[in-house]
PDB file of C-alpha atoms and ligand atoms in Angstrom:
ATOM      1  CA  MET D1031       0.093   0.055  -0.243  1.00  0.00           C
ATOM      2  CA  SER D1032       1.354   3.649  -1.102  1.00  0.00           C
ATOM      3  CA  ILE D1033       0.215   6.562   0.911  1.00  0.00           C
ATOM      4  CA  ASN D1034      -0.335  10.282  -0.142  1.00  0.00           C
ATOM      5  CA  TYR D1035      -1.283  13.348   1.875  1.00  0.00           C
ATOM      6  CA  GLU D1036      -4.844  12.516   0.918  1.00  0.00           C
ATOM      7  CA  HIS D1037      -4.394   9.949   4.011  1.00  0.00           C
ATOM      8  CA  PHE D1038      -4.770  12.842   6.283  1.00  0.00           C
ATOM      9  CA  SER D1039      -7.404  14.496   7.928  1.00  0.00           C
ATOM     10  CA  SER D1040      -6.428  18.241   9.172  1.00  0.00           C
ATOM     11  CA  LEU D1041      -7.635  21.407  10.260  1.00  0.00           C
ATOM     12  CA  GLY D1042      -6.591  24.058   7.707  1.00  0.00           C
ATOM     13  CA  ILE D1043      -3.839  26.260   7.960  1.00  0.00           C
ATOM     14  CA  ALA D1044      -3.930  30.226   8.264  1.00  0.00           C
ATOM     15  CA  LEU D1045      -1.310  32.613   6.706  1.00  0.00           C
ATOM     16  CA  VAL D1046      -1.902  36.029   8.279  1.00  0.00           C
ATOM     17  CA  VAL D1047      -0.076  38.683   6.343  1.00  0.00           C
ATOM     18  CA  SER D1048       0.245  42.455   6.775  1.00  0.00           C
ATOM     19  CA  GLY D1049       2.350  45.137   5.262  1.00  0.00           C
ATOM     20  CA  PRO D1050       1.966  48.788   4.769  1.00  0.00           C
ATOM     21  CA  SER D1051      -0.474  49.613   1.833  1.00  0.00           C
ATOM     22  CA  GLY D1052       0.721  49.594  -1.435  1.00  0.00           C
ATOM     23  CA  THR D1053       3.720  47.119  -0.709  1.00  0.00           C
ATOM     24  CA  GLY D1054       1.764  44.843  -3.139  1.00  0.00           C
ATOM     25  CA  LYS D1055       0.041  42.457  -0.659  1.00  0.00           C
ATOM     26  CA  THR D1056      -3.261  42.306  -2.954  1.00  0.00           C
ATOM     27  CA  THR D1057      -1.107  41.583  -5.897  1.00  0.00           C
ATOM     28  CA  VAL D1058       0.968  39.165  -4.404  1.00  0.00           C
ATOM     29  CA  CYS D1059      -1.581  37.215  -2.452  1.00  0.00           C
ATOM     30  CA  GLU D1060      -3.864  36.860  -5.733  1.00  0.00           C
ATOM     31  CA  LYS D1061      -1.034  34.998  -7.448  1.00  0.00           C
ATOM     32  CA  LEU D1062      -0.957  32.382  -4.595  1.00  0.00           C
ATOM     33  CA  LEU D1063      -4.380  32.176  -4.550  1.00  0.00           C
ATOM     34  CA  GLN D1064      -4.698  31.284  -8.121  1.00  0.00           C
ATOM     35  CA  GLN D1065      -2.089  28.493  -7.390  1.00  0.00           C
ATOM     36  CA  ASN D1066      -3.761  27.245  -4.796  1.00  0.00           C
ATOM     37  CA  LYS D1067      -6.950  25.606  -4.782  1.00  0.00           C
ATOM     38  CA  ASN D1068      -7.505  25.009  -1.143  1.00  0.00           C
ATOM     39  CA  LEU D1069      -6.547  28.343  -0.180  1.00  0.00           C
ATOM     40  CA  HIS D1070      -8.904  31.106   0.379  1.00  0.00           C
ATOM     41  CA  PHE D1071      -9.134  34.859   1.127  1.00  0.00           C
ATOM     42  CA  SER D1072     -10.615  35.993   4.266  1.00  0.00           C
ATOM     43  CA  ILE D1073     -13.158  38.792   2.837  1.00  0.00           C
ATOM     44  CA  SER D1074     -13.107  41.476   5.240  1.00  0.00           C
ATOM     45  CA  CYS D1075     -15.664  44.106   6.047  1.00  0.00           C
ATOM     46  CA  THR D1076     -14.616  47.390   5.731  1.00  0.00           C
ATOM     47  CA  THR D1077     -16.417  51.055   6.249  1.00  0.00           C
ATOM     48  CA  ARG D1078     -14.056  52.411   3.116  1.00  0.00           C
ATOM     49  CA  GLU D1079     -15.538  53.096  -0.222  1.00  0.00           C
ATOM     50  CA  PRO D1080     -14.886  50.698  -2.940  1.00  0.00           C
ATOM     51  CA  ARG D1081     -12.125  51.436  -5.215  1.00  0.00           C
ATOM     52  CA  LYS D1082     -12.582  51.177  -8.950  1.00  0.00           C
ATOM     53  CA  ALA D1083     -12.539  47.813 -10.088  1.00  0.00           C
ATOM     54  CA  GLU D1084     -13.356  46.681  -6.511  1.00  0.00           C
ATOM     55  CA  VAL D1085     -16.623  43.963  -6.056  1.00  0.00           C
ATOM     56  CA  ASN D1086     -18.438  43.912  -2.795  1.00  0.00           C
ATOM     57  CA  GLY D1087     -18.284  40.503  -1.568  1.00  0.00           C
ATOM     58  CA  GLU D1088     -14.983  39.329  -3.263  1.00  0.00           C
ATOM     59  CA  ASP D1089     -12.653  42.113  -2.361  1.00  0.00           C
ATOM     60  CA  TYR D1090     -14.499  43.317   0.732  1.00  0.00           C
ATOM     61  CA  TYR D1091     -17.964  43.317   2.040  1.00  0.00           C
ATOM     62  CA  PHE D1092     -18.674  47.197   2.024  1.00  0.00           C
ATOM     63  CA  ILE D1093     -20.845  48.406   4.881  1.00  0.00           C
ATOM     64  CA  SER D1094     -21.910  51.345   6.603  1.00  0.00           C
ATOM     65  CA  VAL D1095     -20.271  52.327  10.168  1.00  0.00           C
ATOM     66  CA  GLU D1096     -23.919  51.584  11.428  1.00  0.00           C
ATOM     67  CA  GLU D1097     -23.896  47.893  10.311  1.00  0.00           C
ATOM     68  CA  PHE D1098     -20.190  47.479  11.279  1.00  0.00           C
ATOM     69  CA  LYS D1099     -21.046  48.755  14.689  1.00  0.00           C
ATOM     70  CA  LYS D1100     -24.166  46.283  14.979  1.00  0.00           C
ATOM     71  CA  ARG D1101     -21.746  43.253  14.056  1.00  0.00           C
ATOM     72  CA  VAL D1102     -18.853  44.319  16.797  1.00  0.00           C
ATOM     73  CA  GLU D1103     -21.953  44.187  19.004  1.00  0.00           C
ATOM     74  CA  ASN D1104     -22.955  40.804  17.981  1.00  0.00           C
ATOM     75  CA  ASP D1105     -19.403  39.407  18.209  1.00  0.00           C
ATOM     76  CA  GLU D1106     -19.226  38.621  14.855  1.00  0.00           C
ATOM     77  CA  PHE D1107     -15.363  39.698  14.354  1.00  0.00           C
ATOM     78  CA  LEU D1108     -12.028  37.940  15.417  1.00  0.00           C
ATOM     79  CA  GLU D1109     -10.586  41.134  15.291  1.00  0.00           C
ATOM     80  CA  TYR D1110     -11.148  44.889  14.137  1.00  0.00           C
ATOM     81  CA  ALA D1111      -9.494  47.932  13.765  1.00  0.00           C
ATOM     82  CA  GLU D1112      -9.576  51.542  12.650  1.00  0.00           C
ATOM     83  CA  VAL D1113      -6.887  52.236   9.795  1.00  0.00           C
ATOM     84  CA  HIS D1114      -6.770  55.209   7.821  1.00  0.00           C
ATOM     85  CA  ASP D1115     -10.068  56.378   9.510  1.00  0.00           C
ATOM     86  CA  ASN D1116     -12.212  53.337   8.039  1.00  0.00           C
ATOM     87  CA  TYR D1117     -12.868  50.296  10.118  1.00  0.00           C
ATOM     88  CA  TYR D1118     -11.844  47.143   9.022  1.00  0.00           C
ATOM     89  CA  GLY D1119     -12.758  43.686  10.504  1.00  0.00           C
ATOM     90  CA  THR D1120     -12.033  39.905  10.106  1.00  0.00           C
ATOM     91  CA  LEU D1121     -15.325  37.871  10.324  1.00  0.00           C
ATOM     92  CA  LYS D1122     -15.163  34.637  12.359  1.00  0.00           C
ATOM     93  CA  THR D1123     -17.068  33.127   9.633  1.00  0.00           C
ATOM     94  CA  GLU D1124     -14.019  33.703   7.172  1.00  0.00           C
ATOM     95  CA  VAL D1125     -11.602  32.380   9.488  1.00  0.00           C
ATOM     96  CA  THR D1126     -12.387  29.632  12.161  1.00  0.00           C
ATOM     97  CA  ASP D1127     -15.366  28.353  10.139  1.00  0.00           C
ATOM     98  CA  ARG D1128     -12.938  27.288   7.045  1.00  0.00           C
ATOM     99  CA  LEU D1129     -10.219  25.999   9.067  1.00  0.00           C
ATOM    100  CA  LYS D1130     -12.537  23.469  10.885  1.00  0.00           C
ATOM    101  CA  ARG D1131     -13.238  22.276   7.275  1.00  0.00           C
ATOM    102  CA  GLY D1132      -9.981  21.628   6.547  1.00  0.00           C
ATOM    103  CA  GLU D1133      -9.516  24.541   4.401  1.00  0.00           C
ATOM    104  CA  ASP D1134      -6.585  26.989   4.084  1.00  0.00           C
ATOM    105  CA  VAL D1135      -7.068  30.757   4.585  1.00  0.00           C
ATOM    106  CA  LEU D1136      -5.201  33.951   3.855  1.00  0.00           C
ATOM    107  CA  VAL D1137      -5.938  36.879   5.915  1.00  0.00           C
ATOM    108  CA  ASP D1138      -4.595  40.298   5.118  1.00  0.00           C
ATOM    109  CA  ILE D1139      -4.946  42.997   7.970  1.00  0.00           C
ATOM    110  CA  ASP D1140      -2.694  45.327   9.753  1.00  0.00           C
ATOM    111  CA  VAL D1141      -0.448  45.356  12.478  1.00  0.00           C
ATOM    112  CA  GLN D1142      -3.213  46.158  14.555  1.00  0.00           C
ATOM    113  CA  GLY D1143      -5.212  43.676  13.428  1.00  0.00           C
ATOM    114  CA  MET D1144      -2.362  40.876  13.878  1.00  0.00           C
ATOM    115  CA  ARG D1145      -2.034  41.499  17.352  1.00  0.00           C
ATOM    116  CA  GLN D1146      -5.263  40.961  18.360  1.00  0.00           C
ATOM    117  CA  LEU D1147      -5.635  37.692  16.146  1.00  0.00           C
ATOM    118  CA  ARG D1148      -2.541  36.597  17.916  1.00  0.00           C
ATOM    119  CA  LYS D1149      -3.892  37.147  21.150  1.00  0.00           C
ATOM    120  CA  ALA D1150      -7.173  35.648  19.831  1.00  0.00           C
ATOM    121  CA  ALA D1151      -5.150  32.304  18.900  1.00  0.00           C
ATOM    122  CA  ARG D1152      -3.640  31.891  22.165  1.00  0.00           C
ATOM    123  CA  GLY D1153      -5.229  28.758  24.002  1.00  0.00           C
ATOM    124  CA  ASN D1154      -7.652  28.276  20.836  1.00  0.00           C
ATOM    125  CA  ASP D1155      -7.440  24.951  19.359  1.00  0.00           C
ATOM    126  CA  ILE D1156      -8.230  25.824  15.980  1.00  0.00           C
ATOM    127  CA  LEU D1157      -5.952  28.814  15.685  1.00  0.00           C
ATOM    128  CA  GLU D1158      -3.021  28.640  17.676  1.00  0.00           C
ATOM    129  CA  LYS D1159      -0.945  25.632  16.090  1.00  0.00           C
ATOM    130  CA  TYR D1160      -1.295  26.722  12.124  1.00  0.00           C
ATOM    131  CA  THR D1161      -1.371  30.129  11.680  1.00  0.00           C
ATOM    132  CA  SER D1162       1.546  32.001  10.635  1.00  0.00           C
ATOM    133  CA  TYR D1163       2.601  35.558  10.612  1.00  0.00           C
ATOM    134  CA  VAL D1164       4.053  36.948   7.710  1.00  0.00           C
ATOM    135  CA  PHE D1165       5.342  40.732   7.197  1.00  0.00           C
ATOM    136  CA  ILE D1166       5.370  41.983   3.613  1.00  0.00           C
ATOM    137  CA  ALA D1167       7.732  44.900   3.029  1.00  0.00           C
ATOM    138  CA  PRO D1168       8.480  47.173   0.174  1.00  0.00           C
ATOM    139  CA  PRO D1169      12.168  47.639  -1.049  1.00  0.00           C
ATOM    140  CA  SER D1170      12.671  51.024  -0.116  1.00  0.00           C
ATOM    141  CA  TYR D1171      10.011  53.972   0.985  1.00  0.00           C
ATOM    142  CA  THR D1172      10.717  55.793  -2.766  1.00  0.00           C
ATOM    143  CA  GLU D1173       9.265  52.754  -4.148  1.00  0.00           C
ATOM    144  CA  LEU D1174       6.576  52.210  -1.943  1.00  0.00           C
ATOM    145  CA  GLU D1175       5.354  55.841  -2.686  1.00  0.00           C
ATOM    146  CA  GLN D1176       5.960  55.210  -6.144  1.00  0.00           C
ATOM    147  CA  ARG D1177       3.676  52.271  -6.130  1.00  0.00           C
ATOM    148  CA  LEU D1178       0.868  54.107  -4.136  1.00  0.00           C
ATOM    149  CA  ARG D1179       1.083  56.701  -7.076  1.00  0.00           C
ATOM    150  CA  ASN D1180       1.387  54.363  -9.834  1.00  0.00           C
ATOM    151  CA  ARG D1181      -1.637  52.203  -8.852  1.00  0.00           C
ATOM    152  CA  ALA D1182      -3.681  55.641  -8.886  1.00  0.00           C
ATOM    153  CA  THR D1183      -6.461  54.831  -6.687  1.00  0.00           C
ATOM    154  CA  ASP D1184      -5.794  57.331  -4.064  1.00  0.00           C
ATOM    155  CA  CYS D1185      -5.888  61.076  -3.981  1.00  0.00           C
ATOM    156  CA  GLU D1186      -2.607  63.228  -2.628  1.00  0.00           C
ATOM    157  CA  SER D1187      -3.802  63.500   0.928  1.00  0.00           C
ATOM    158  CA  VAL D1188      -4.404  59.630   1.224  1.00  0.00           C
ATOM    159  CA  VAL D1189      -1.150  58.770  -0.508  1.00  0.00           C
ATOM    160  CA  ASN D1190       0.512  60.993   2.386  1.00  0.00           C
ATOM    161  CA  ARG D1191      -1.465  59.696   5.053  1.00  0.00           C
ATOM    162  CA  ARG D1192      -0.846  56.040   3.877  1.00  0.00           C
ATOM    163  CA  MET D1193       3.108  56.760   3.591  1.00  0.00           C
ATOM    164  CA  LEU D1194       3.051  58.304   7.278  1.00  0.00           C
ATOM    165  CA  ASN D1195       1.499  55.094   8.325  1.00  0.00           C
ATOM    166  CA  ALA D1196       3.722  52.761   6.287  1.00  0.00           C
ATOM    167  CA  ARG D1197       6.802  54.588   8.424  1.00  0.00           C
ATOM    168  CA  LYS D1198       5.064  53.470  11.832  1.00  0.00           C
ATOM    169  CA  GLU D1199       4.055  49.833  10.404  1.00  0.00           C
ATOM    170  CA  LEU D1200       7.376  49.053   9.071  1.00  0.00           C
ATOM    171  CA  LYS D1201       8.506  48.984  12.704  1.00  0.00           C
ATOM    172  CA  ALA D1202       6.712  46.258  13.430  1.00  0.00           C
ATOM    173  CA  TRP D1203       8.144  43.632  10.852  1.00  0.00           C
ATOM    174  CA  ASN D1204      10.141  41.751  13.642  1.00  0.00           C
ATOM    175  CA  ASP D1205       6.842  41.025  15.378  1.00  0.00           C
ATOM    176  CA  TYR D1206       6.020  38.816  12.842  1.00  0.00           C
ATOM    177  CA  GLU D1207       7.469  35.096  12.357  1.00  0.00           C
ATOM    178  CA  TYR D1208       8.635  35.668   8.559  1.00  0.00           C
ATOM    179  CA  LEU D1209       9.526  38.601   6.771  1.00  0.00           C
ATOM    180  CA  ILE D1210       8.969  38.837   2.528  1.00  0.00           C
ATOM    181  CA  ILE D1211      10.574  41.742   0.914  1.00  0.00           C
ATOM    182  CA  ASN D1212       8.317  42.290  -2.080  1.00  0.00           C
ATOM    183  CA  ASP D1213      11.143  43.405  -4.830  1.00  0.00           C
ATOM    184  CA  GLU D1214       9.983  41.040  -7.324  1.00  0.00           C
ATOM    185  CA  VAL D1215       6.364  39.381  -7.162  1.00  0.00           C
ATOM    186  CA  ASP D1216       6.877  35.875  -8.516  1.00  0.00           C
ATOM    187  CA  LEU D1217       9.728  35.589  -6.258  1.00  0.00           C
ATOM    188  CA  ALA D1218       7.337  36.788  -3.253  1.00  0.00           C
ATOM    189  CA  VAL D1219       4.866  34.618  -4.102  1.00  0.00           C
ATOM    190  CA  SER D1220       6.872  31.413  -4.031  1.00  0.00           C
ATOM    191  CA  ARG D1221       8.277  32.387  -0.610  1.00  0.00           C
ATOM    192  CA  LEU D1222       4.822  32.975   0.606  1.00  0.00           C
ATOM    193  CA  GLN D1223       4.073  29.049  -1.073  1.00  0.00           C
ATOM    194  CA  SER D1224       7.361  27.836   0.904  1.00  0.00           C
ATOM    195  CA  ILE D1225       5.708  28.734   4.073  1.00  0.00           C
ATOM    196  CA  ILE D1226       2.439  27.369   3.238  1.00  0.00           C
ATOM    197  CA  THR D1227       4.434  23.961   2.114  1.00  0.00           C
ATOM    198  CA  ALA D1228       6.460  23.644   5.290  1.00  0.00           C
ATOM    199  CA  VAL D1229       3.906  24.105   7.535  1.00  0.00           C
ATOM    200  CA  SER D1230       1.070  21.821   5.783  1.00  0.00           C
ATOM    201  CA  ILE D1231       3.585  19.028   6.190  1.00  0.00           C
ATOM    202  CA  LYS D1232       4.435  19.590   9.910  1.00  0.00           C
ATOM    203  CA  THR D1233       4.223  16.182  11.430  1.00  0.00           C
ATOM    204  CA  ASP D1234       2.045  17.226  14.464  1.00  0.00           C
ATOM    205  CA  ARG D1235      -0.652  18.270  11.823  1.00  0.00           C
ATOM    206  CA  LEU D1236      -1.078  15.321  10.029  1.00  0.00           C
ATOM    207  CA  ASN D1237      -3.732  13.037  11.378  1.00  0.00           C
ATOM    208  CA  PRO D1238      -3.562   9.349   9.665  1.00  0.00           C
ATOM    209  CA  VAL D1239      -6.805   7.878   8.523  1.00  0.00           C
ATOM    210  CA  ASP D1240      -7.775   4.718   8.332  1.00  0.00           C
ATOM    211  CA  GLU D1241      -5.151   1.757   6.907  1.00  0.00           C
ATOM    212  CA  TRP D1242      -1.848   3.704   8.224  1.00  0.00           C
ATOM    213  CA  PRO D1243       0.892   1.435   7.706  1.00  0.00           C
ATOM    214  CA  TYR D1244       3.612   2.815   9.743  1.00  0.00           C
ATOM    215  CA  VAL D1245       2.808   1.485  13.073  1.00  0.00           C
TER     216      VAL D1245
HETATM  217  P1  LIG B1954      -1.380  46.428  -1.552  1.00  0.00           P
HETATM  218  O1  LIG B1954      -2.147  45.606  -1.415  1.00  0.00           O
HETATM  219  O2  LIG B1954      -0.163  46.004  -0.418  1.00  0.00           O
HETATM  220  O3  LIG B1954      -1.953  48.033  -0.785  1.00  0.00           O
HETATM  221  P2  LIG B1954      -1.109  46.217  -4.035  1.00  0.00           P
HETATM  222  O4  LIG B1954      -1.147  45.003  -4.324  1.00  0.00           O
HETATM  223  O5  LIG B1954      -2.631  47.142  -4.321  1.00  0.00           O
HETATM  224  O6  LIG B1954      -0.626  46.645  -2.729  1.00  0.00           O
HETATM  225  O7  LIG B1954       0.021  47.228  -5.140  1.00  0.00           O
HETATM  226  C1  LIG B1954       0.151  48.470  -5.091  1.00  0.00           C
HETATM  227  C2  LIG B1954       0.603  48.920  -6.287  1.00  0.00           C
HETATM  228  O8  LIG B1954       2.076  48.289  -6.612  1.00  0.00           O
HETATM  229  C3  LIG B1954      -0.112  47.921  -7.893  1.00  0.00           C
HETATM  230  O9  LIG B1954       0.080  49.345  -8.414  1.00  0.00           O
HETATM  231  C4  LIG B1954       0.932  46.809  -8.131  1.00  0.00           C
HETATM  232  O10 LIG B1954       0.906  46.617  -9.342  1.00  0.00           O
HETATM  233  C5  LIG B1954       2.310  47.532  -7.690  1.00  0.00           C
HETATM  234  N1  LIG B1954       3.329  46.410  -7.310  1.00  0.00           N
HETATM  235  C6  LIG B1954       2.899  45.390  -6.416  1.00  0.00           C
HETATM  236  N2  LIG B1954       3.941  44.594  -6.433  1.00  0.00           N
HETATM  237  C7  LIG B1954       5.069  45.085  -7.222  1.00  0.00           C
HETATM  238  C8  LIG B1954       6.319  44.582  -7.739  1.00  0.00           C
HETATM  239  N3  LIG B1954       6.732  43.764  -6.873  1.00  0.00           N
HETATM  240  N4  LIG B1954       6.925  45.428  -8.136  1.00  0.00           N
HETATM  241  C9  LIG B1954       6.424  46.588  -8.651  1.00  0.00           C
HETATM  242  N5  LIG B1954       5.160  46.970  -8.627  1.00  0.00           N
HETATM  243  C10 LIG B1954       4.312  46.148  -7.556  1.00  0.00           C
HETATM  244  P1  LIG B1955      -6.720  48.937   1.955  1.00  0.00           P
HETATM  245  O1  LIG B1955      -7.778  50.153   2.347  1.00  0.00           O
HETATM  246  O2  LIG B1955      -5.761  49.645   1.239  1.00  0.00           O
HETATM  247  O3  LIG B1955      -7.552  47.750   1.314  1.00  0.00           O
HETATM  248  O4  LIG B1955      -6.383  48.387   3.411  1.00  0.00           O
HETATM  249  C1  LIG B1955      -5.672  49.173   4.364  1.00  0.00           C
HETATM  250  C2  LIG B1955      -4.946  48.726   5.324  1.00  0.00           C
HETATM  251  O5  LIG B1955      -6.202  47.667   5.996  1.00  0.00           O
HETATM  252  C3  LIG B1955      -4.028  47.016   4.998  1.00  0.00           C
HETATM  253  O6  LIG B1955      -3.218  47.291   6.026  1.00  0.00           O
HETATM  254  C4  LIG B1955      -4.790  46.123   5.063  1.00  0.00           C
HETATM  255  O7  LIG B1955      -4.114  44.621   5.323  1.00  0.00           O
HETATM  256  C5  LIG B1955      -5.831  46.239   6.311  1.00  0.00           C
HETATM  257  N1  LIG B1955      -6.769  45.456   6.337  1.00  0.00           N
HETATM  258  C6  LIG B1955      -7.544  44.996   5.301  1.00  0.00           C
HETATM  259  N2  LIG B1955      -8.858  44.233   6.119  1.00  0.00           N
HETATM  260  C7  LIG B1955      -8.441  44.272   7.359  1.00  0.00           C
HETATM  261  C8  LIG B1955      -9.325  43.408   8.390  1.00  0.00           C
HETATM  262  O8  LIG B1955      -9.868  42.915   8.585  1.00  0.00           O
HETATM  263  N3  LIG B1955      -8.855  44.005   9.635  1.00  0.00           N
HETATM  264  C9  LIG B1955      -7.359  44.694  10.050  1.00  0.00           C
HETATM  265  N4  LIG B1955      -7.138  45.113  11.196  1.00  0.00           N
HETATM  266  N5  LIG B1955      -6.818  45.158   8.694  1.00  0.00           N
HETATM  267  C10 LIG B1955      -7.424  45.325   7.625  1.00  0.00           C
END
């Protein structure tokens, strides 16, 4: 009898990624999602306005401040934070429910959100062991500003606010387990892929199902 990874039942793994706005998280994550059928993007709720080409229910759930507050009261979020004057929050249904079903989840949140999520994960059977924390950094401040301007989705004052925030966020890089410098998209994607591959074959994650020969 030969075995393969389908002989194991396991919880999914979560990949938490943060990095300053404009660093390329969305670009890199989209490529990673395309090559991983079992990896799902955790769609956050936000009170910010959709950008051109953003789709409600795909990029974010775009909701009002009132609805956001109602969801906070109903304890629907794993974490939430105010970022650049808007609220953003990760829904429990997007993360824990999926992990229980054995699906992997990619969570793109800011540094405050990562800290809350890490706290929530402590002592939590589903989140504690197989959540990896990854910081994605730009190759330089100049390049970051260039990317924000090239993206052409934000006005001058928003770009300036995001650059100020970036200076604070970049100091948090070593609060994370992994650092990815997004100098080149394909390289950044393959580094992220390596993390997923390594975590997914950890022996303590693999529960053999029937007919396990190595006893
Ligand atoms: P974030 O999700 O972190 O805010 P985006 O993915 O929207 O960032 O990327 C910001 C801009 O930078 C986009 O115009 C994107 O095409 C560009 N970009 C992303 N990664 C790179 C890279 N490695 N080199 C050059 N440009 C990049
Ligand atoms: P943007 O407005 O550029 O899409 O995102 C701005 C920032 O909000 C990014 O740093 C992104 O990682 C963060 N963000 C997106 N969703 C969430 C979330 O659910 N929670 C938290 N805390 N931050 C989020």
